[in-house]
Each structure stands twice: as structure tokens, then as C-alpha cells.
Amino acid sequence: MKVRTSEGGTERRVLIGMVTDTRLLAKIAERWDATTPGLMRSPWADLVAGWCVEYFTRYGKAPGKAVESLFEDWSEDRTSKGDRDTVQLVQQFLNGLSGEYSRLKKESNTEHLTDLAGKHFDKVRLWRLQEALQADVEAGDVEKGYKRLAGFGRTELGAGG
């Protein structure tokens, strides 16, 4: 249980960095693949991180306060489809991040956050690989599992990247 709490804290710090730190976001955007689940464990964190990467790709900087308008655009689309519960959950998630940002902004260090992000993304990718390998084994497709393993590599962010 403590590992999850710590891991969630790391994920949230990295996400706050993605919203506010252009240098960090530039490094992460190079590794982000929008066609697969992102590099975050939480679906809400993955969603917001995807917004940040798209924003960076378009404007060349971190969204900062513009994340509010990104949320509004996204929520209007979801609300029109009758998905008010999801909108409310994402809003609560963003409000929590905002409160944490106020507390963490004095400690911001791009290099440290980059190292944290690289380690966290590798953990998430390993968790997902483990789940996919388990599914392959259960389906009896061992060859597919070996192909996954052969194609797996590190995220390569931070000092080690």
C-alpha cells in the first residue's frame, strides 16, 4: 500500500511538471506515443499528460494555466455525450493537482523531475508488459510474448538517457 501511495505521488509530481515546465515536457513529448496507452498508470493522469503533449507539440511550451481551457474543451465534448460523472472525476483530479502544485512549486527541479519521470515511465511500461505477457501466456500465444519481450526497451529519459 505504501508503494502505491509513493508511486502516485511521483506520478502526480511528474504530471505537475508536465503542466508547468516546458523543458521537462519537451523531453517527455519526444517519448510520448499517442497511439498506445500513455506512460502514466492512472487514466486521468494519462489523459492530462496527453493534453500537455498535444499542447507542447502545437505551441512549443507547457500549457500552464491553459490546462483549464484544455479541460473545458474536453469536458464540453464529454458532457454533450452524457458523461458528466467522468467530467466530475477529472475535475476533482485537476483540483487536487492544483493544490499540490502550490505546495511543490518551490521544489521544482527539471533534471530531478526528468529522472523521476524516466523511472516512473519504465515502471508503468513494465507493469503493462507484465499484464500483456500474462495475457499472451493465458491465450497460449507464447511466440507473441517473446516478440513483446524482444521489442521492449527503456524509456531513456533523464541522466541515463
mmCIF file of C-alpha atoms in Angstrom:
data_model
loop_
_atom_site.group_PDB
_atom_site.id
_atom_site.type_symbol
_atom_site.label_atom_id
_atom_site.label_comp_id
_atom_site.label_asym_id
_atom_site.label_seq_id
_atom_site.Cartn_x
_atom_site.Cartn_y
_atom_site.Cartn_z
ATOM 1 C CA MET A 1 0.000 0.000 0.000
ATOM 2 C CA LYS A 2 2.809 2.436 0.783
ATOM 3 C CA VAL A 3 4.393 1.754 -2.601
ATOM 4 C CA ARG A 4 1.229 2.811 -4.399
ATOM 5 C CA THR A 5 0.913 5.995 -2.390
ATOM 6 C CA SER A 6 4.531 6.869 -3.148
ATOM 7 C CA GLU A 7 4.126 5.894 -6.791
ATOM 8 C CA GLY A 8 1.004 8.033 -7.103
ATOM 9 C CA GLY A 9 2.939 10.916 -5.584
ATOM 10 C CA THR A 10 5.698 10.512 -8.151
ATOM 11 C CA GLU A 11 3.186 10.353 -10.978
ATOM 12 C CA ARG A 12 1.443 13.484 -9.727
ATOM 13 C CA ARG A 13 4.742 15.400 -9.366
ATOM 14 C CA VAL A 14 5.735 14.436 -12.901
ATOM 15 C CA LEU A 15 2.327 15.463 -14.220
ATOM 16 C CA ILE A 16 2.501 18.823 -12.427
ATOM 17 C CA GLY A 17 5.913 19.267 -14.052
ATOM 18 C CA MET A 18 4.433 18.469 -17.458
ATOM 19 C CA VAL A 19 1.780 21.149 -16.961
ATOM 20 C CA THR A 20 4.243 23.804 -15.781
ATOM 21 C CA ASP A 21 7.780 23.034 -17.018
ATOM 22 C CA THR A 22 8.454 23.385 -20.749
ATOM 23 C CA ARG A 23 11.930 21.782 -20.564
ATOM 24 C CA LEU A 24 10.553 18.684 -18.832
ATOM 25 C CA LEU A 25 7.608 18.470 -21.203
ATOM 26 C CA ALA A 26 9.916 18.740 -24.234
ATOM 27 C CA LYS A 27 11.869 15.690 -23.069
ATOM 28 C CA ILE A 28 8.723 13.696 -22.342
ATOM 29 C CA ALA A 29 6.984 14.697 -25.586
ATOM 30 C CA GLU A 30 9.826 13.085 -27.556
ATOM 31 C CA ARG A 31 8.969 9.727 -25.960
ATOM 32 C CA TRP A 32 5.180 10.013 -25.827
ATOM 33 C CA ASP A 33 3.225 7.712 -28.127
ATOM 34 C CA ALA A 34 -0.373 8.868 -28.541
ATOM 35 C CA THR A 35 -1.420 5.656 -30.296
ATOM 36 C CA THR A 36 -0.996 3.468 -27.205
ATOM 37 C CA PRO A 37 -1.806 3.978 -23.545
ATOM 38 C CA GLY A 38 0.488 6.702 -22.337
ATOM 39 C CA LEU A 39 3.247 6.469 -19.786
ATOM 40 C CA MET A 40 1.104 7.139 -16.715
ATOM 41 C CA ARG A 41 -0.512 4.494 -14.540
ATOM 42 C CA SER A 42 -3.684 6.477 -13.762
ATOM 43 C CA PRO A 43 -6.113 7.005 -16.649
ATOM 44 C CA TRP A 44 -6.754 10.598 -15.505
ATOM 45 C CA ALA A 45 -3.031 11.345 -15.362
ATOM 46 C CA ASP A 46 -2.644 9.765 -18.799
ATOM 47 C CA LEU A 47 -5.436 11.971 -20.142
ATOM 48 C CA VAL A 48 -3.976 15.214 -18.781
ATOM 49 C CA ALA A 49 -0.444 14.230 -19.842
ATOM 50 C CA GLY A 50 -1.760 13.637 -23.365
ATOM 51 C CA TRP A 51 -3.252 17.124 -23.376
ATOM 52 C CA CYS A 52 0.119 18.531 -22.283
ATOM 53 C CA VAL A 53 1.994 16.709 -25.048
ATOM 54 C CA GLU A 54 -0.518 17.833 -27.685
ATOM 55 C CA TYR A 55 -0.283 21.419 -26.406
ATOM 56 C CA PHE A 56 3.522 21.298 -26.490
ATOM 57 C CA THR A 57 3.518 19.823 -29.992
ATOM 58 C CA ARG A 58 1.337 22.666 -31.201
ATOM 59 C CA TYR A 59 2.685 25.641 -29.228
ATOM 60 C CA GLY A 60 6.188 24.628 -28.115
ATOM 61 C CA LYS A 61 5.612 25.251 -24.409
ATOM 62 C CA ALA A 62 3.953 23.763 -21.337
ATOM 63 C CA PRO A 63 0.265 24.633 -21.005
ATOM 64 C CA GLY A 64 0.412 26.134 -17.501
ATOM 65 C CA LYS A 65 -2.930 27.772 -16.786
ATOM 66 C CA ALA A 66 -4.123 26.886 -20.297
ATOM 67 C CA VAL A 67 -4.739 23.380 -18.924
ATOM 68 C CA GLU A 68 -8.025 24.825 -17.637
ATOM 69 C CA SER A 69 -9.177 25.611 -21.182
ATOM 70 C CA LEU A 70 -7.978 22.191 -22.356
ATOM 71 C CA PHE A 71 -10.167 20.660 -19.658
ATOM 72 C CA GLU A 72 -13.120 22.859 -20.614
ATOM 73 C CA ASP A 73 -12.866 21.851 -24.280
ATOM 74 C CA TRP A 74 -12.620 18.188 -23.331
ATOM 75 C CA SER A 75 -15.445 18.411 -20.783
ATOM 76 C CA GLU A 76 -17.856 20.100 -23.203
ATOM 77 C CA ASP A 77 -17.448 17.180 -25.579
ATOM 78 C CA ARG A 78 -17.901 14.594 -22.782
ATOM 79 C CA THR A 79 -20.869 16.414 -21.240
ATOM 80 C CA SER A 80 -22.626 16.579 -24.608
ATOM 81 C CA LYS A 81 -22.295 12.784 -24.722
ATOM 82 C CA GLY A 82 -23.884 12.480 -21.258
ATOM 83 C CA ASP A 83 -20.687 11.560 -19.413
ATOM 84 C CA ARG A 84 -20.977 14.035 -16.523
ATOM 85 C CA ASP A 85 -19.557 11.597 -13.945
ATOM 86 C CA THR A 86 -16.231 11.272 -15.775
ATOM 87 C CA VAL A 87 -16.040 15.045 -16.202
ATOM 88 C CA GLN A 88 -16.560 15.497 -12.470
ATOM 89 C CA LEU A 89 -13.854 12.933 -11.635
ATOM 90 C CA VAL A 90 -11.320 14.591 -13.934
ATOM 91 C CA GLN A 91 -12.212 17.987 -12.476
ATOM 92 C CA GLN A 92 -11.569 16.677 -8.951
ATOM 93 C CA PHE A 93 -8.278 15.189 -10.122
ATOM 94 C CA LEU A 94 -7.174 18.535 -11.605
ATOM 95 C CA ASN A 95 -8.225 20.419 -8.475
ATOM 96 C CA GLY A 96 -6.063 18.067 -6.412
ATOM 97 C CA LEU A 97 -3.107 18.690 -8.721
ATOM 98 C CA SER A 98 -3.604 22.422 -8.393
ATOM 99 C CA GLY A 99 -3.410 22.183 -4.607
ATOM 100 C CA GLU A 100 -0.256 20.074 -4.801
ATOM 101 C CA TYR A 101 1.333 22.491 -7.267
ATOM 102 C CA SER A 102 1.014 25.318 -4.744
ATOM 103 C CA ARG A 103 2.922 23.196 -2.241
ATOM 104 C CA LEU A 104 5.544 21.804 -4.660
ATOM 105 C CA LYS A 105 6.443 24.801 -6.849
ATOM 106 C CA LYS A 106 9.290 25.822 -4.538
ATOM 107 C CA GLU A 107 10.933 22.399 -5.021
ATOM 108 C CA SER A 108 10.781 22.334 -8.834
ATOM 109 C CA ASN A 109 13.947 20.936 -10.405
ATOM 110 C CA THR A 110 13.716 19.936 -14.061
ATOM 111 C CA GLU A 111 16.601 17.475 -14.007
ATOM 112 C CA HIS A 112 15.294 15.696 -10.912
ATOM 113 C CA LEU A 113 11.776 15.526 -12.335
ATOM 114 C CA THR A 114 13.177 14.180 -15.606
ATOM 115 C CA ASP A 115 14.937 11.376 -13.717
ATOM 116 C CA LEU A 116 11.756 10.642 -11.736
ATOM 117 C CA ALA A 117 9.702 10.625 -14.917
ATOM 118 C CA GLY A 118 12.051 8.186 -16.653
ATOM 119 C CA LYS A 119 11.982 5.757 -13.726
ATOM 120 C CA HIS A 120 8.221 6.061 -13.351
ATOM 121 C CA PHE A 121 7.548 5.561 -17.063
ATOM 122 C CA ASP A 122 9.764 2.473 -17.092
ATOM 123 C CA LYS A 123 7.798 1.041 -14.141
ATOM 124 C CA VAL A 124 4.490 1.689 -15.871
ATOM 125 C CA ARG A 125 5.742 0.143 -19.094
ATOM 126 C CA LEU A 126 6.981 -2.911 -17.166
ATOM 127 C CA TRP A 127 3.592 -3.275 -15.435
ATOM 128 C CA ARG A 128 1.875 -3.126 -18.806
ATOM 129 C CA LEU A 129 4.348 -5.580 -20.324
ATOM 130 C CA GLN A 130 3.745 -7.956 -17.441
ATOM 131 C CA GLU A 131 -0.023 -7.768 -17.979
ATOM 132 C CA ALA A 132 0.352 -8.286 -21.737
ATOM 133 C CA LEU A 133 2.727 -11.235 -21.256
ATOM 134 C CA GLN A 134 0.310 -12.819 -18.795
ATOM 135 C CA ALA A 135 -2.484 -12.451 -21.343
ATOM 136 C CA ASP A 136 -0.290 -13.979 -24.050
ATOM 137 C CA VAL A 137 0.561 -16.963 -21.833
ATOM 138 C CA GLU A 138 -3.076 -17.463 -20.862
ATOM 139 C CA ALA A 139 -4.080 -17.321 -24.530
ATOM 140 C CA GLY A 140 -1.386 -19.871 -25.367
ATOM 141 C CA ASP A 141 0.435 -17.443 -27.679
ATOM 142 C CA VAL A 142 3.979 -17.826 -26.380
ATOM 143 C CA GLU A 143 5.510 -16.579 -29.639
ATOM 144 C CA LYS A 144 3.658 -13.269 -29.282
ATOM 145 C CA GLY A 145 5.035 -12.949 -25.744
ATOM 146 C CA TYR A 146 8.606 -13.464 -26.972
ATOM 147 C CA LYS A 147 8.075 -10.804 -29.649
ATOM 148 C CA ARG A 148 6.890 -8.359 -26.970
ATOM 149 C CA LEU A 149 9.992 -9.064 -24.898
ATOM 150 C CA ALA A 150 12.324 -8.643 -27.862
ATOM 151 C CA GLY A 151 10.800 -5.255 -28.710
ATOM 152 C CA PHE A 152 10.895 -3.903 -25.165
ATOM 153 C CA GLY A 153 13.343 -1.154 -24.235
ATOM 154 C CA ARG A 154 13.800 1.571 -21.664
ATOM 155 C CA THR A 155 12.163 4.974 -21.899
ATOM 156 C CA GLU A 156 15.581 6.726 -21.882
ATOM 157 C CA LEU A 157 14.828 9.963 -20.033
ATOM 158 C CA GLY A 158 16.987 11.862 -17.590
ATOM 159 C CA ALA A 159 20.657 11.419 -16.766
ATOM 160 C CA GLY A 160 20.707 7.828 -18.017
ATOM 161 C CA GLY A 161 19.017 8.761 -21.288
#
